[in-house]
Each structure stands twice: as C-alpha cells, then as structure tokens.
Amino acid sequence: MLNSFAFDLVVSFSIILPAITGLIKLNQVRWNYLPFILLIWIGLFNEVISTIFIFSTHSNTINSNIYVLIEYSLLLFQFYKWNGIERKKCCYLILLGIVVWIIDNVILNSVWTNNSIFRIFYSFAIIFLSINQISKVIINERMSLLKNTIFLICIAFLIYYGCKAFIEIFNAFHLGFSNAFNRNIFMILYFANLFSNVIYAYAILCIPTKQEFSLLY
Amino acid sequence: MHPNETRIFLAILTGVLVIIFLIGVFIISAIYHQKQNAQLKLAQLSVQLKALERERARIAADLHDDLGSSLAAIRLQIKHLKTNNQNDAAIIDEAKSYIDEAIQKLSYVSFNMMPLILQRNGLSDAIKELTEMIELTTAIKIKCDCTVDIGDNDRRIHFYRIIQEVLNNIVKHSKATAVNISVSRNERYILVDITDNGIGFDKDRIIKNSIGRGLKNIKSRVEVLKGKSYLSTGINKGVHYSFEIPDTEHNG
Ligand SMILES: Nc1ncnc2c1ncn2[C@@H]1O[C@H](COP(=O)(O)OP(=O)(O)O)[C@@H](O)[C@H]1O
Ligand SMILES: [Mg+2]
C-alpha cells in the first residue's frame, strides 16, 4: 500500500515543482529570495544523489548528513536577507550549527550513520526564526498575506520542520519498534514534505515581478 | 506492524494532525486580524493625511492672501516714493529689490505648501509649474509627459505629493542631469513613471537602515490610493520610480 518505492520517489521529487517555478521566475527574482531558490535546487540535486546512492550502496546517509548542514546555513542566510535576523547573529548561529554538526557527526557518531542531534537543533532554530518572521510580516504587511511569499514560505517551514523535529526526537529514543512502524512514522514527514513543496512552488510564483520597495521588514 | 504498534502509530498520527490543525487555526486567525488591522491603519492614515493637507492649504492661502497682499501694498508704496537725494534713491532701489525677493520667496513657500494651481488647473499644470521651477533653479532637464487629470481633490493631492517628493529626492540626492516624468492612464490603472540618470543608491542598504522619511511618505500615500510602488535602482544606475494606482474614476 503506502510504502511502495514509487510513492517515495514521487514525494521526494515533488521538489521539482518549486524548482521549476523558481526557474521560470529566475530572471525576475530579486537577490533577496535567491538563497531559498538555491536551496530548492540543491535539495533537488540531493534527491538525485540519494536515489543513486540508494540504488548503488543502499544508503543515502552520508549525503543527507552533509545536505542538512548546507540547508541550515542557506536558510539562516535567507532569514538574514529577509531582515529576520541581524548579520552578527546569523554568523553566530551558523557557527553554532557547525559546532553542533561536528559534535553530532564526528565526535559522538559518524557521518555514515543517521544522526538526530543536529537535525533536532536546526529544526528548532528554523521554527523559531519562522515564527519571528511571521510575526513581523503580520504586523507590517498591509497587503494580502495569502500572496505574501515570505509568509507562505514561513508557514510551510513551520509545518515541515515541526514534523521533522517531532520525528527526529521520536527517533532519538531508539524505542525498538519494527521497521514497518518506523517507515509509517517517516511517512508523516513525507506528507509534510509534499505539502511544503506545493506551498513553496506557489510562494515562488507570488514573488513580485517588479522591485517593490520597503517590502522587507 | 504489530497490532500494538498500529495503535501507537494511530495515537501519534492523531497527535500530529491535532498540532497541524492548531497551526491552521493560528494561520487563519492571523490572516483575519492582519486584514482588519491593515484596513484600520489605512483608514487612519487617510484621515491623518487629509487633515495635514487641509492645514497646509489653509496656511498656504493665508500666506498668499494676507501676507502676499501686504507685501504687494508695500511694494506699491515704495514705487511711489520720490527723492532727489542720490543716497535715498539707492536705498529705495535696494528696498524694492528686497521686497521683490520676499514676494518671490513667499510665493515659493506657499507653492511648496499647497500649489493653488493644483486646485484650479489640475494635476498636469501643477506638475508643469513644479518642473519649470526646478529647471529654473537647477541644471536638471525635465521631460514631462503628463496629460492625465484626477477628478477627486484628495486623490489629486496624493498624486502631486508623490511626484513632488520624488522630484525633491532627485534634486537633493541624484546629481542627475535628465529626468523623465510620465503620467498615463490605461484601462485599469493610472501609471506614474519617473526616471533619472543620476548616481542611484544601494536600495538594500537604505531599506536595512530603515527607509527614509520621504520614501515612507510616498509609500503611505500610494497605499492610501490602494496602489503599488516600485523602485529599481543601483549604484550609478539612476533611479526608476514607478507607481501603479487603480483608476477609480473608470470603474467606480
Ligand atoms: N533619485 C535618487 N537618487 C539618488 N539617491 C536617492 C534618490 N532618491 C532617494 N535616494 C536615496 O534614498 C534615501 C532616502 O530618501 P528619502 O526617504 O526621501 O529620505 P531623505 O530625502 O530625507 O534623505 C536618500 O537619503 C538618498 O540616499
Ligand atoms: Mg526625500
């Protein structure tokens, strides 16, 4: 039923949707949204690599472990570009992330295993920053929120990284459930992923074509 | 899955769904309140600007009518002064030129405050007068293509102020030599486009250091007009201000 490989593939590659809208919009997109669009393309690239690795070595842990660090840094940079965070804080948080990543993937575990600590850390960081950004937009924006790219993306972040934090914490307990059970738990994250990719695609379409001013808060 | 596992899984799934539902409720409530708040703010802004413009119009009229006619009377009196004394004649000439200067300055101040011509002849004449004044006092050449007129008085003032502030910025900051103004109307919008060939500026920096008063005022007025403002620029790329404002006179 649900746990067919084809389903996995479709969900994973739903990132093609925002990647395509990003490509369409590329020459109109301002520098302020570029980190996010870059992240989408890197995400797509990562899915391709994962698929190849799963076929050849049956494990995509190494590239996933590296990908999450890139994802975290780019997202922080994106929040900086949206004025959600100051330059100094952004740098400190990226440094802190790298430290946590090293502790998680080098000192406590190895990059060849599926590690939770960094994933929990960065999910929470992104959730806090998203909530902060959403509050800013609500207070300052006078136009419709349903067409506000930053608002939409942050909502998707909230749901996706919320699910991610929950599942990684669950994982970290090593409760010893069966494989089928663990797969079903991950299915929740897949749906969140599918949902957020659809939102991303729509949000990218909502990026204003001309340079509106004082849009950033 | 083990039957027990199935029950645990269902419990977890329910928990996740409840949390997502709560996030959904939060989003809907946020959108609702943001909308309410935005409308309220806009209404307040509109009232404030109206009061401000009314006060300016009153002061401009007072300056022009009271002070202006007094100055004109003084000038007339001085003109009638006759003297044979060489020294006195020089003083009289000097006084005359001071009075002329004062009258000039007065009309300049009252024009800046609220151009009478805006009410009397409409937007395009007022803009023409404004650009002529700028060309007279600076080296900027302005090409003006503006034949559109706005029926509603309050809206007309907003349009004028927007263009005035843009031109102020160009005079003050741009070091431009040529400026293009175009106000046009298509079936749904009134479009205002103003470009200069000056030094431009780093928009991200200005916005990050919290955008200046003038730009804020422009944006507020455009918001009251329910329009959109665009600004594209870069260092040494000149500035292109562009506004897209719904034409209420065509579709009610
Ligand atoms: N046409 C222009 N050319 C160059 N710089 C400009 C232009 N318009 C605005 N600026 C820059 O944008 C800044 C903000 O403008 P504004 O909000 O009107 O504030 P102010 O005019 O009081 O400085 C200005 O200080 C200036 O650096
Ligand atoms: Mg200014």
PDB file of N, CA, C and O and ligand atoms in Angstrom, chain B residues 165 169 172-173 214, ligand 2:
ATOM      1  N   GLU B 165       7.705  64.630  -3.971  1.00  0.00           N
ATOM      2  CA  GLU B 165       8.749  64.037  -3.132  1.00  0.00           C
ATOM      3  C   GLU B 165       9.807  63.324  -3.990  1.00  0.00           C
ATOM      4  O   GLU B 165      10.992  63.392  -3.715  1.00  0.00           O
ATOM      5  N   ASN B 169      13.718  64.325  -4.044  1.00  0.00           N
ATOM      6  CA  ASN B 169      14.829  63.390  -3.877  1.00  0.00           C
ATOM      7  C   ASN B 169      15.815  63.506  -5.025  1.00  0.00           C
ATOM      8  O   ASN B 169      17.018  63.438  -4.817  1.00  0.00           O
ATOM      9  N   LYS B 172      17.772  66.603  -4.528  1.00  0.00           N
ATOM     10  CA  LYS B 172      18.610  66.557  -3.339  1.00  0.00           C
ATOM     11  C   LYS B 172      19.749  65.537  -3.463  1.00  0.00           C
ATOM     12  O   LYS B 172      20.870  65.792  -3.056  1.00  0.00           O
ATOM     13  N   HIS B 173      19.449  64.357  -4.000  1.00  0.00           N
ATOM     14  CA  HIS B 173      20.431  63.266  -3.896  1.00  0.00           C
ATOM     15  C   HIS B 173      21.046  62.810  -5.215  1.00  0.00           C
ATOM     16  O   HIS B 173      22.101  62.208  -5.213  1.00  0.00           O
ATOM     17  N   GLY B 214      11.038  60.336   3.453  1.00  0.00           N
ATOM     18  CA  GLY B 214      10.410  60.668   2.181  1.00  0.00           C
ATOM     19  C   GLY B 214       9.839  59.434   1.496  1.00  0.00           C
ATOM     20  O   GLY B 214       8.676  59.423   1.071  1.00  0.00           O
TER      21      GLY B 214
HETATM   22 MG    MG C   2      13.494  62.817   0.406  1.00  0.00          MG
END
